[in-house]
Amino acid sequence: MNGAGTGPRRAPLDVLRETFGYHAFRGEQAAIIEHVVAGGDAFVLMPTGGGKSLCYQIPALVRPGVAIVISPLIALMQDQVDALVQAGVAAAALNSSLDWREAQAVEERLRRGAIDLVYVAPERLVTDRFLECLDAAPLALFAIDEAHCVSQWGHDFRPEYRALDILASRYGHVPRMALTATADAQTREDVVERLSLGGARRFSASFDRPNIRYRVEQRAEPKRQLARFLANHPDQAGIIYRATRDGVDETAAALVAAGHDAVPYHAGLAPEVRRRNQERFIREEGVVVVATIAFGMGIDKPNVRFVVHLDLPKSLEAYYQETGRAGRDGLPAEAWMIYGLADVVRFRRMIGEGVAEAQRKRVEGSKLDSMLAYCETGGCRRQLLLGYFGEVRAEPCGNCDRCLEPVETWDGTVAAQKALSAALRTGERFGVAHLIDVLRGEKTDKISQWNHHELKTFGVGADLAARTWNGVFRQLVAMGALGVDAERFNALFVTPEGRRLLKGETPVMMTREDAAASGSGSASGGKRGAGAKGGRARVPSAELTERDPVFAAVRALRLVLAKAQGVPPYVIFHDSTLAEMASRRPRTLTEFADLPGVGATKLDRYGQSFLDIIVRTLAQ
Ligand code: ADP
Ligand code: ZN
């Protein structure tokens, strides 16, 4: 099955079909593979889930010799090796989880060229012992995965990656590839330079993730909103991000109490608890992890169906990376966030209080502004998101809340003036709740205490509901017309920008507050717009999968097989393959072989058991 040794070279497309069971290359894969097979160096930029692995795995099988894959985390390596072994490929990982005897066996196969891929951590790669091994071995290529780790500009700097430039000098004749999903230009340039890949051909794919549906809801009743959201995602695996450890503990406990299979994850938990919870998420079906951003790196689970943010992420880069963990398998997935004025206040305060120098505060402030612009936009979220990363997209996507349920915008110029003047006339020393009372002419104790019923602005906003005013204030803070004074109990003050608005010279368009959190639909339901078109059109009818008896049966069988071998279920078959089983209901091995994701080895190993279960389920 494998290319180890000296068999005749196979064509890349044959390897794709026979070994991996896929019918066609995606996007740039064919070009990248052809280039590397021919001996070229490559720098590959592709979003998460774009299919980077095959870009080096297939050349590894086509070129003579052993491919060395550098990967930062044991968990990542193990997943990939498990998946390759399932597909009948000779692959192994060299890392600290092996005892010396096992490690020696791998090294020995490496020297003889009797293995196709060896995964190794960067710190191990540069040891004398390993380099000597490499000197002796026939080498097919080097693939540096998660290459952004070499850059301190990236979100995951690993100093060990710095030593990897030795590959260029010591093995100049061996093709090298660096692969990353990092969306930021500064990091990319740094990677190319640090790894001496100036002469490498660059390949970059669109960063769009068409199968992810983006939604943002106003925070009204967060617990209920979350409950509604989860009710639309029964039995699905997902990640819920919170900003703090306490938040994680609280949400996880509430979900468990409500009967969800949820586990917490944050740096304050004992390592073995963290490990166990992560393991459950990966190896079982339908587990929800409630986590701080400490969770995620090294999680390659392809069938994460949703990523939720209950607190505002600190930048669009972080948001994009975190939401990118949803739907690697290309099936519908949802990125859902709730957000409100409190988030803005918290962030402005954090930035204000920080000890960072002015320059850094400005950078953080502008990152927050972009994040807020995303939350508040009345237009297509994907357009805004991709635009932020420098990708212009002419058409709205059809797969975000703004496209699916367009919001009304209204001329908020007068309302903005009233709100700003309420803040000014009360001396810029009150928070939102009181200002809304002033505008709406409420007779509260606080109003009488301060004689605010005597102000000109008292009651001038009675025509709008308190919720609408709340939205007005939030949007004014988001656009920087109002500032938040954390030292004075979050009092709102009018900024220079606010003073400009007060003059009424520029109209202010606002979005209408959505009827208190409609509760988002399931990722699979509803209309599917233009979004599916631009990218991978391999979203099988997802309505089918969730409640289909065949899908449930094959998923259960997959779990049993995975447990028996101690591997995650998705290395046996991806959800997309199960979904195809459910919709095509194959009856023969020939029909089974035709399913995407079924290569020769998996056909041999699992075909008959899955066919049996399909037949049995249909007979019931
Ligand atoms: P990345 O490393 O870029 O995040 P992966 O290499 O894990 O992405 O690939 C994402 C998913 O897409 C995997 O499930 C993989 O099997 C699948 N995939 C990759 N290439 C193809 C292809 N040509 N046809 C079908 N599925 C593919
Ligand atoms: Zn859209």
XYZ file of C-alpha atoms in Angstrom, residues 142-491:
350
model
C 10.855 18.370 4.836
C 7.450 19.771 5.755
C 7.309 22.412 8.461
C 3.754 22.453 9.702
C 2.319 25.356 11.702
C 5.210 27.369 10.326
C 4.005 30.611 11.963
C 5.470 29.199 15.198
C 8.840 30.449 13.960
C 7.719 34.061 14.156
C 7.342 36.038 17.294
C 4.717 38.113 15.502
C 2.519 35.070 15.239
C 0.101 34.012 17.901
C 2.095 30.985 18.859
C 5.793 31.667 18.897
C 7.973 28.671 19.670
C 11.661 29.441 20.023
C 12.591 25.857 19.029
C 11.348 26.630 15.527
C 14.178 29.115 15.109
C 16.739 26.354 14.833
C 15.001 24.978 11.755
C 16.960 27.144 9.377
C 19.596 24.429 9.662
C 17.535 22.464 7.148
C 18.278 24.973 4.430
C 22.026 24.841 4.951
C 22.504 21.203 5.755
C 19.984 19.628 3.359
C 19.833 22.152 0.579
C 19.078 19.462 -1.976
C 15.933 18.256 -0.192
C 12.671 20.077 -0.992
C 11.306 22.055 1.903
C 7.757 23.197 2.512
C 6.403 25.501 5.168
C 2.681 25.447 5.815
C 0.532 27.760 7.870
C -2.971 29.096 8.251
C -1.825 32.381 9.651
C -3.790 35.220 8.163
C -1.460 38.038 8.904
C 1.024 39.477 6.435
C 3.769 40.465 8.860
C 3.960 36.938 10.244
C 4.076 35.432 6.776
C 7.046 37.505 5.702
C 8.836 36.698 8.901
C 8.304 32.973 8.354
C 9.714 33.096 4.844
C 12.778 34.930 6.060
C 13.442 32.890 9.188
C 13.177 29.619 7.329
C 15.260 30.838 4.381
C 12.380 30.240 2.007
C 12.918 33.352 -0.069
C 13.289 31.224 -3.171
C 10.290 29.030 -2.463
C 7.224 29.224 -4.627
C 4.318 30.723 -2.736
C 0.853 29.311 -2.822
C -2.020 30.947 -1.093
C -5.636 30.042 -0.945
C -8.593 32.188 -0.037
C -9.052 32.452 3.683
C -12.750 32.105 3.410
C -14.387 29.276 5.312
C -17.645 29.063 3.404
C -19.157 26.335 5.544
C -18.930 28.407 8.727
C -21.994 30.490 9.413
C -21.213 33.627 11.391
C -23.750 35.009 13.822
C -23.646 37.695 16.469
C -26.475 38.276 18.912
C -27.024 41.018 21.410
C -26.572 39.791 24.937
C -29.984 39.849 26.571
C -30.395 36.732 28.670
C -27.158 34.893 28.048
C -28.140 31.662 29.792
C -31.339 31.329 27.842
C -29.702 32.362 24.642
C -27.078 29.686 25.093
C -29.691 27.088 26.004
C -31.592 27.902 22.820
C -28.457 27.719 20.763
C -27.481 24.334 22.176
C -30.981 23.003 21.682
C -30.368 23.549 17.984
C -27.151 21.538 18.127
C -28.058 18.317 19.874
C -25.317 15.694 20.180
C -22.823 17.921 18.449
C -19.293 18.596 19.565
C -18.468 22.240 20.097
C -16.308 24.747 21.928
C -17.646 27.544 24.104
C -15.090 30.255 24.803
C -15.208 32.430 27.881
C -12.839 35.190 28.860
C -12.069 34.027 32.390
C -11.561 30.854 34.378
C -14.479 31.707 36.643
C -16.644 32.191 33.618
C -15.594 28.784 32.318
C -16.370 27.052 35.607
C -19.714 28.749 35.909
C -20.883 28.000 32.372
C -19.626 24.424 32.465
C -21.397 23.744 35.745
C -24.626 25.281 34.459
C -24.507 23.159 31.326
C -23.835 19.965 33.238
C -26.721 20.795 35.570
C -28.917 21.226 32.527
C -27.981 17.763 31.326
C -25.372 18.632 28.688
C -22.241 16.596 28.233
C -19.935 19.525 28.962
C -16.437 19.760 30.427
C -14.363 22.761 31.514
C -10.865 23.569 30.298
C -8.547 26.290 31.546
C -5.019 26.715 32.825
C -6.168 26.669 36.451
C -7.261 23.049 36.295
C -4.945 20.226 37.260
C -3.020 18.924 34.236
C -4.627 15.503 34.454
C -8.117 17.013 34.531
C -7.289 19.120 31.521
C -5.870 16.166 29.688
C -8.867 14.001 30.472
C -11.331 16.658 29.364
C -9.485 17.289 26.132
C -9.262 13.579 25.514
C -13.008 13.165 25.965
C -13.664 15.962 23.532
C -11.469 14.326 20.928
C -12.303 10.678 21.421
C -15.994 10.799 22.133
C -18.940 12.152 20.221
C -20.918 15.222 21.080
C -18.843 16.579 23.970
C -18.944 20.343 24.547
C -15.825 22.012 25.953
C -16.206 25.261 27.845
C -12.787 26.882 27.742
C -10.566 29.886 27.922
C -8.347 30.530 24.935
C -5.880 28.130 26.530
C -7.831 25.491 24.617
C -7.551 24.901 20.938
C -3.998 24.830 19.704
C -3.281 21.308 18.649
C -6.919 20.359 18.382
C -7.335 18.909 14.942
C -10.777 17.446 15.509
C -12.507 17.911 12.173
C -16.105 17.630 13.356
C -16.331 20.544 15.749
C -19.783 21.744 14.769
C -19.825 25.055 16.586
C -17.616 27.602 18.284
C -19.339 29.972 20.681
C -17.973 33.175 22.175
C -19.810 34.237 25.291
C -17.380 37.104 25.802
C -15.907 39.368 23.198
C -12.557 38.135 21.818
C -9.787 40.674 21.923
C -9.139 40.976 18.226
C -10.493 39.800 14.906
C -7.321 37.741 14.464
C -8.086 35.840 17.640
C -11.741 35.517 16.698
C -10.916 34.179 13.261
C -8.473 31.676 14.625
C -10.831 30.455 17.308
C -13.876 30.207 15.058
C -11.661 28.478 12.497
C -11.661 25.406 14.713
C -15.242 24.770 13.641
C -16.029 22.664 10.599
C -12.620 21.590 9.378
C -14.375 18.749 7.634
C -16.219 21.202 5.413
C -19.655 20.309 6.750
C -21.903 23.136 7.984
C -20.659 24.676 11.201
C -21.578 27.710 13.209
C -19.606 30.533 14.804
C -21.940 32.185 17.257
C -21.179 35.050 19.582
C -23.127 37.093 22.038
C -22.021 40.549 22.764
C -23.175 43.637 24.607
C -22.204 46.975 26.037
C -20.596 45.327 29.044
C -17.966 43.761 26.768
C -17.042 47.099 25.322
C -16.779 48.634 28.759
C -14.642 45.776 30.021
C -12.260 46.065 27.097
C -11.930 49.796 27.073
C -11.149 49.549 30.757
C -8.545 46.824 30.313
C -6.784 48.815 27.649
C -6.996 52.004 29.692
C -5.713 50.421 32.872
C -2.928 48.410 31.312
C 0.599 49.486 32.012
C 1.499 49.209 28.357
C 3.103 52.165 26.651
C 1.033 54.516 24.546
C 2.011 52.878 21.267
C 0.780 49.499 22.381
C -2.442 50.930 23.760
C -3.120 52.472 20.390
C -2.629 49.121 18.681
C -4.889 47.388 21.172
C -7.456 50.131 20.858
C -7.565 49.817 17.110
C -7.864 46.033 17.303
C -10.818 46.471 19.592
C -12.356 48.983 17.205
C -12.170 46.454 14.372
C -13.732 43.830 16.584
C -16.548 46.203 17.496
C -17.064 47.177 13.886
C -17.570 43.493 13.144
C -20.107 43.141 15.945
C -22.034 46.235 14.954
C -21.966 45.951 11.210
C -25.257 45.995 9.375
C -23.620 44.354 6.369
C -22.235 40.924 5.548
C -19.962 39.707 8.319
C -17.830 37.555 6.069
C -17.128 40.475 3.753
C -15.957 42.499 6.705
C -13.898 39.682 8.151
C -12.133 38.795 4.919
C -11.661 42.467 4.155
C -9.846 42.848 7.431
C -7.389 40.224 6.254
C -6.960 41.962 2.939
C -9.259 39.805 0.864
C -11.824 41.735 -1.107
C -15.074 40.017 -1.719
C -17.552 41.686 -4.026
C -20.720 39.846 -3.051
C -22.322 39.341 0.348
C -21.879 35.744 1.443
C -25.376 34.438 1.995
C -24.228 32.452 5.012
C -24.090 34.893 7.907
C -26.853 36.346 10.052
C -26.748 39.675 8.239
C -27.220 37.996 4.887
C -29.828 35.538 6.106
C -31.878 37.969 8.169
C -30.965 41.465 7.011
C -31.252 44.087 9.721
C -32.958 47.361 9.347
C -30.829 50.415 9.651
C -32.306 53.705 10.716
C -31.214 57.305 10.841
C -30.050 57.628 14.425
C -28.695 61.160 14.099
C -31.271 62.743 16.361
C -31.229 59.896 18.850
C -27.449 60.119 19.003
C -27.648 63.845 19.719
C -30.164 63.272 22.491
C -28.035 60.549 24.050
C -24.856 62.588 23.878
C -26.542 65.629 25.312
C -27.992 63.567 28.176
C -24.441 62.569 29.063
C -23.189 66.148 28.847
C -26.002 67.768 30.764
C -25.687 65.302 33.635
C -22.011 66.188 33.947
C -20.575 63.057 32.257
C -20.685 61.187 35.519
C -23.420 58.579 34.991
C -23.664 55.156 33.422
C -26.054 53.952 30.741
C -28.945 52.896 32.958
C -29.385 56.317 34.509
C -28.970 58.132 31.210
C -31.718 56.019 29.721
C -33.961 56.904 32.674
C -33.271 60.573 32.020
C -34.070 60.261 28.339
C -37.222 58.290 28.920
C -38.394 60.592 31.705
C -38.519 57.934 34.420
C -39.174 59.167 37.943
C -36.580 57.247 39.915
C -35.033 58.151 43.268
C -31.758 58.856 41.599
C -33.470 61.266 39.203
C -35.007 63.253 42.043
C -31.849 63.091 44.098
C -29.946 64.834 41.307
C -32.835 66.995 40.139
C -32.463 65.503 36.710
C -36.169 65.938 36.004
C -35.374 69.613 35.619
C -33.004 69.059 32.726
C -33.986 69.968 29.181
C -33.214 66.439 28.057
C -35.513 64.861 30.642
C -38.114 62.808 28.809
C -37.039 63.825 25.297
C -36.519 60.183 24.419
C -39.788 58.743 25.679
C -40.653 57.730 22.134
C -37.993 55.009 22.067
C -37.958 51.838 24.170
C -35.258 51.376 26.787
C -33.842 48.543 24.715
C -33.509 50.799 21.710
C -31.690 53.376 23.818
C -29.412 50.704 25.098
C -28.540 49.921 21.510
C -27.966 53.601 20.760
C -25.525 53.939 23.650
C -23.745 50.732 22.752
C -23.303 51.818 19.169
C -22.083 55.234 20.266
C -19.502 53.635 22.526
C -18.543 51.188 19.800
C -18.010 53.993 17.306
C -15.983 55.951 19.842
C -18.403 58.856 20.303
C -18.780 58.023 23.971
C -15.962 56.952 26.257
C -16.237 54.886 29.410
C -14.628 56.132 32.600
C -13.790 53.024 34.566
C -12.563 54.966 37.546
C -15.934 56.633 37.927
C -18.239 53.626 37.858
C -18.292 53.387 34.073
C -19.589 56.903 33.615
